[in-house]
Amino acid sequence: MKDKMIIFTCVTTIIGFMIAIQFQTTNEPEYRDTRNIHELRQALAMEKDRQKQLNVEMEKQIDLLYQLQQTEDVESVMGDTIDELRERAGLTEINGQGVIIDISLVFDEDYLGGPIRSIPPYLLRMLVNELNINGAKEIAIGHQRLISTSSIREANGVTLINSARVTQFPLRVRVLSDDPESLHHAIMSSQSREFFSYENFSINSTPINYVSLPAFEKPVRVRHMEIIKEE
């Protein structure tokens, strides 16, 4: 009974926090808005999408609360919830339809630079942004799964993803998407593909019915949280 009360308190706290965030986003700003019509429409679309996501999360939490109230097997329900959260956080292997992108080196007779050790971080970040804009659900670069805390940076002239060196060529990017064909055409006609060519890289995209992405293997650092001990 005590476990149920603790779980009930946690779930209701989450729901209240989401409602507070949703209420706050509807408040009028105190400063004068100088954005044009196009920028306002973009901001409105983003807020609508954010509200939709919050509503979906609230429905999930309410459904979870209902399950906990209706069952005596609290451990099983919480176990399923933890498994779902681990999958959403990128801590499990995942597969489905998507796109495979191969990034290869291209040299021509006018190339005068030295050996290319890895792809510059700014190009990979640009590619990731365009993938997300065009409907990517999950992304893995090489053997590194990208999650919300992933970093793409440079150290001593070598690109690091999740603090791991990325130096292999061709570099394979695996992406899950609900619409692989649309994502494929978007990447093949994207601005990032043009920027890659400036740095002597070529991008080749292939839609595929089944692609598997590895789990994020490094420890996940959680900050600004503390453990509450039971009395």
GROMACS .gro file of C-alpha atoms in nm:
model
  231
    1MET     CA    1   0.000   0.000   0.000
    2LYS     CA    2   0.288   0.233   0.083
    3ASP     CA    3   0.446   0.165  -0.259
    4LYS     CA    4   0.119   0.255  -0.432
    5MET     CA    5   0.099   0.585  -0.243
    6ILE     CA    6   0.457   0.673  -0.340
    7ILE     CA    7   0.393   0.590  -0.706
    8PHE     CA    8   0.062   0.779  -0.699
    9THR     CA    9   0.240   1.085  -0.556
   10CYS     CA   10   0.513   1.071  -0.822
   11VAL     CA   11   0.268   1.038  -1.112
   12THR     CA   12   0.040   1.318  -0.990
   13THR     CA   13   0.346   1.542  -0.941
   14ILE     CA   14   0.451   1.482  -1.302
   15ILE     CA   15   0.100   1.559  -1.428
   16GLY     CA   16   0.086   1.879  -1.224
   17PHE     CA   17   0.426   1.987  -1.353
   18MET     CA   18   0.314   1.933  -1.715
   19ILE     CA   19  -0.006   2.129  -1.658
   20ALA     CA   20   0.196   2.414  -1.506
   21ILE     CA   21   0.429   2.423  -1.808
   22GLN     CA   22   0.134   2.420  -2.047
   23PHE     CA   23  -0.036   2.702  -1.856
   24GLN     CA   24   0.284   2.907  -1.853
   25THR     CA   25   0.327   2.880  -2.232
   26THR     CA   26  -0.015   3.040  -2.283
   27ASN     CA   27   0.069   3.353  -2.083
   28GLU     CA   28   0.119   3.670  -2.284
   29PRO     CA   29   0.481   3.790  -2.300
   30GLU     CA   30   0.566   4.101  -2.101
   31TYR     CA   31   0.792   4.242  -2.373
   32ARG     CA   32   0.688   4.396  -2.705
   33ASP     CA   33   0.685   4.142  -2.987
   34THR     CA   34   0.864   4.266  -3.300
   35ARG     CA   35   0.842   3.947  -3.507
   36ASN     CA   36   0.690   3.951  -3.855
   37ILE     CA   37   0.392   3.741  -3.969
   38HIS     CA   38   0.610   3.456  -4.098
   39GLU     CA   39   0.805   3.432  -3.771
   40LEU     CA   40   0.484   3.444  -3.569
   41ARG     CA   41   0.333   3.162  -3.773
   42GLN     CA   42   0.646   2.952  -3.718
   43ALA     CA   43   0.635   3.021  -3.345
   44LEU     CA   44   0.265   2.935  -3.334
   45ALA     CA   45   0.327   2.607  -3.515
   46MET     CA   46   0.604   2.521  -3.268
   47GLU     CA   47   0.382   2.600  -2.970
   48LYS     CA   48   0.099   2.389  -3.112
   49ASP     CA   49   0.339   2.099  -3.159
   50ARG     CA   50   0.470   2.144  -2.806
   51GLN     CA   51   0.117   2.153  -2.667
   52LYS     CA   52   0.034   1.836  -2.860
   53GLN     CA   53   0.338   1.660  -2.713
   54LEU     CA   54   0.244   1.772  -2.363
   55ASN     CA   55  -0.110   1.645  -2.410
   56VAL     CA   56   0.020   1.307  -2.527
   57GLU     CA   57   0.252   1.286  -2.225
   58MET     CA   58  -0.031   1.379  -1.990
   59GLU     CA   59  -0.255   1.109  -2.140
   60LYS     CA   60   0.023   0.854  -2.089
   61GLN     CA   61   0.067   0.954  -1.726
   62ILE     CA   62  -0.308   0.945  -1.662
   63ASP     CA   63  -0.327   0.600  -1.825
   64LEU     CA   64  -0.037   0.484  -1.607
   65LEU     CA   65  -0.210   0.616  -1.297
   66TYR     CA   66  -0.530   0.431  -1.393
   67GLN     CA   67  -0.337   0.105  -1.441
   68LEU     CA   68  -0.175   0.142  -1.100
   69GLN     CA   69  -0.512   0.200  -0.937
   70GLN     CA   70  -0.670  -0.101  -1.105
   71THR     CA   71  -0.399  -0.361  -1.048
   72GLU     CA   72  -0.230  -0.527  -0.755
   73ASP     CA   73   0.080  -0.609  -0.963
   74VAL     CA   74   0.244  -0.268  -0.929
   75GLU     CA   75   0.592  -0.405  -1.003
   76SER     CA   76   0.486  -0.536  -1.344
   77VAL     CA   77   0.329  -0.206  -1.450
   78MET     CA   78   0.630  -0.004  -1.334
   79GLY     CA   79   0.863  -0.254  -1.503
   80ASP     CA   80   0.687  -0.200  -1.837
   81THR     CA   81   0.704   0.176  -1.786
   82ILE     CA   82   1.075   0.163  -1.711
   83ASP     CA   83   1.137  -0.046  -2.025
   84GLU     CA   84   0.946   0.210  -2.232
   85LEU     CA   85   1.142   0.499  -2.080
   86ARG     CA   86   1.473   0.320  -2.145
   87GLU     CA   87   1.375   0.275  -2.510
   88ARG     CA   88   1.274   0.640  -2.546
   89ALA     CA   89   1.600   0.748  -2.383
   90GLY     CA   90   1.804   0.549  -2.636
   91LEU     CA   91   1.937   0.295  -2.385
   92THR     CA   92   1.814  -0.009  -2.580
   93GLU     CA   93   1.877  -0.139  -2.930
   94ILE     CA   94   1.599  -0.039  -3.168
   95ASN     CA   95   1.507  -0.128  -3.525
   96GLY     CA   96   1.256  -0.044  -3.795
   97GLN     CA   97   1.228   0.120  -4.136
   98GLY     CA   98   1.450   0.412  -4.217
   99VAL     CA   99   1.743   0.541  -4.416
  100ILE     CA  100   2.113   0.452  -4.438
  101ILE     CA  101   2.349   0.738  -4.525
  102ASP     CA  102   2.708   0.667  -4.627
  103ILE     CA  103   2.959   0.954  -4.611
  104SER     CA  104   3.270   0.889  -4.821
  105LEU     CA  105   3.589   1.073  -4.909
  106VAL     CA  106   3.614   1.230  -5.255
  107PHE     CA  107   3.940   1.355  -5.399
  108ASP     CA  108   3.983   1.543  -5.723
  109GLU     CA  109   4.285   1.674  -5.911
  110ASP     CA  110   4.249   2.020  -5.754
  111TYR     CA  111   4.259   1.897  -5.394
  112LEU     CA  112   4.568   2.032  -5.217
  113GLY     CA  113   4.490   1.963  -4.852
  114GLY     CA  114   4.653   1.712  -4.621
  115PRO     CA  115   4.506   1.381  -4.512
  116ILE     CA  116   4.148   1.400  -4.383
  117ARG     CA  117   4.129   1.234  -4.044
  118SER     CA  118   3.760   1.276  -3.975
  119ILE     CA  119   3.449   1.472  -4.073
  120PRO     CA  120   3.433   1.822  -3.917
  121PRO     CA  121   3.181   1.841  -3.630
  122TYR     CA  122   2.989   2.131  -3.783
  123LEU     CA  123   2.903   1.918  -4.088
  124LEU     CA  124   2.772   1.632  -3.875
  125ARG     CA  125   2.568   1.872  -3.661
  126MET     CA  126   2.423   2.027  -3.977
  127LEU     CA  127   2.329   1.681  -4.107
  128VAL     CA  128   2.170   1.581  -3.775
  129ASN     CA  129   1.965   1.902  -3.769
  130GLU     CA  130   1.835   1.841  -4.121
  131LEU     CA  131   1.752   1.480  -4.035
  132ASN     CA  132   1.553   1.592  -3.731
  133ILE     CA  133   1.373   1.863  -3.931
  134ASN     CA  134   1.271   1.605  -4.191
  135GLY     CA  135   1.123   1.348  -3.957
  136ALA     CA  136   1.409   1.138  -3.816
  137LYS     CA  137   1.302   0.946  -3.505
  138GLU     CA  138   1.634   0.793  -3.397
  139ILE     CA  139   1.990   0.844  -3.526
  140ALA     CA  140   2.317   0.656  -3.493
  141ILE     CA  141   2.646   0.782  -3.641
  142GLY     CA  142   2.890   0.497  -3.683
  143HIS     CA  143   2.858   0.291  -3.366
  144GLN     CA  144   2.739   0.586  -3.159
  145ARG     CA  145   2.369   0.629  -3.079
  146LEU     CA  146   2.261   0.991  -3.049
  147ILE     CA  147   2.051   1.081  -2.745
  148SER     CA  148   1.948   1.414  -2.592
  149THR     CA  149   2.282   1.453  -2.411
  150SER     CA  150   2.508   1.343  -2.699
  151SER     CA  151   2.791   1.573  -2.801
  152ILE     CA  152   2.962   1.616  -3.138
  153ARG     CA  153   3.289   1.804  -3.093
  154GLU     CA  154   3.652   1.819  -3.200
  155ALA     CA  155   3.968   1.741  -3.002
  156ASN     CA  156   4.318   1.758  -3.153
  157GLY     CA  157   4.178   1.762  -3.506
  158VAL     CA  158   3.964   1.452  -3.455
  159THR     CA  159   3.584   1.449  -3.429
  160LEU     CA  160   3.439   1.291  -3.115
  161ILE     CA  161   3.082   1.166  -3.076
  162ASN     CA  162   2.985   1.073  -2.719
  163SER     CA  163   3.359   1.118  -2.646
  164ALA     CA  164   3.445   0.837  -2.893
  165ARG     CA  165   3.673   0.898  -3.194
  166VAL     CA  166   3.501   0.890  -3.534
  167THR     CA  167   3.767   0.833  -3.798
  168GLN     CA  168   3.639   0.550  -4.017
  169PHE     CA  169   3.544   0.595  -4.385
  170PRO     CA  170   3.293   0.554  -4.523
  171LEU     CA  171   3.103   0.674  -4.219
  172ARG     CA  172   2.758   0.517  -4.194
  173VAL     CA  173   2.464   0.708  -4.047
  174ARG     CA  174   2.157   0.499  -3.963
  175VAL     CA  175   1.823   0.672  -3.920
  176LEU     CA  176   1.476   0.550  -3.825
  177SER     CA  177   1.184   0.729  -3.991
  178ASP     CA  178   0.812   0.677  -4.053
  179ASP     CA  179   0.861   0.799  -4.410
  180PRO     CA  180   1.202   0.680  -4.540
  181GLU     CA  181   1.138   0.785  -4.900
  182SER     CA  182   1.057   1.143  -4.804
  183LEU     CA  183   1.361   1.161  -4.575
  184HIS     CA  184   1.584   1.018  -4.848
  185HIS     CA  185   1.477   1.280  -5.104
  186ALA     CA  186   1.510   1.558  -4.846
  187ILE     CA  187   1.870   1.465  -4.764
  188MET     CA  188   1.974   1.414  -5.127
  189SER     CA  189   1.852   1.766  -5.207
  190SER     CA  190   1.960   1.927  -4.880
  191GLN     CA  191   2.199   2.214  -4.820
  192SER     CA  192   2.416   1.996  -4.597
  193ARG     CA  193   2.497   1.768  -4.891
  194GLU     CA  194   2.633   2.071  -5.075
  195PHE     CA  195   2.846   2.173  -4.775
  196PHE     CA  196   2.983   1.820  -4.748
  197SER     CA  197   3.096   1.839  -5.111
  198TYR     CA  198   3.289   2.161  -5.034
  199GLU     CA  199   3.495   1.960  -4.783
  200ASN     CA  200   3.554   1.671  -5.029
  201PHE     CA  201   3.288   1.436  -4.890
  202SER     CA  202   3.005   1.268  -5.076
  203ILE     CA  203   2.670   1.165  -4.929
  204ASN     CA  204   2.471   0.868  -5.054
  205SER     CA  205   2.130   0.792  -4.902
  206THR     CA  206   1.934   0.466  -4.931
  207PRO     CA  207   1.581   0.402  -4.800
  208ILE     CA  208   1.555   0.063  -4.631
  209ASN     CA  209   1.276  -0.145  -4.478
  210TYR     CA  210   1.482  -0.268  -4.183
  211VAL     CA  211   1.766  -0.092  -4.005
  212SER     CA  212   1.901  -0.159  -3.656
  213LEU     CA  213   2.045   0.108  -3.426
  214PRO     CA  214   2.270   0.024  -3.129
  215ALA     CA  215   2.193   0.129  -2.775
  216PHE     CA  216   2.370   0.419  -2.606
  217GLU     CA  217   2.641   0.236  -2.413
  218LYS     CA  218   2.804   0.501  -2.196
  219PRO     CA  219   2.680   0.598  -1.847
  220VAL     CA  220   2.409   0.863  -1.857
  221ARG     CA  221   2.498   1.156  -1.633
  222VAL     CA  222   2.196   1.302  -1.456
  223ARG     CA  223   2.248   1.649  -1.311
  224HIS     CA  224   2.036   1.880  -1.095
  225MET     CA  225   1.861   1.582  -0.930
  226GLU     CA  226   1.902   1.422  -0.589
  227ILE     CA  227   1.782   1.098  -0.431
  228ILE     CA  228   1.499   1.131  -0.176
  229LYS     CA  229   1.541   0.869   0.094
  230GLU     CA  230   1.236   0.694   0.237
  231GLU     CA  231   1.162   0.768   0.601
   0.00000   0.00000   0.00000
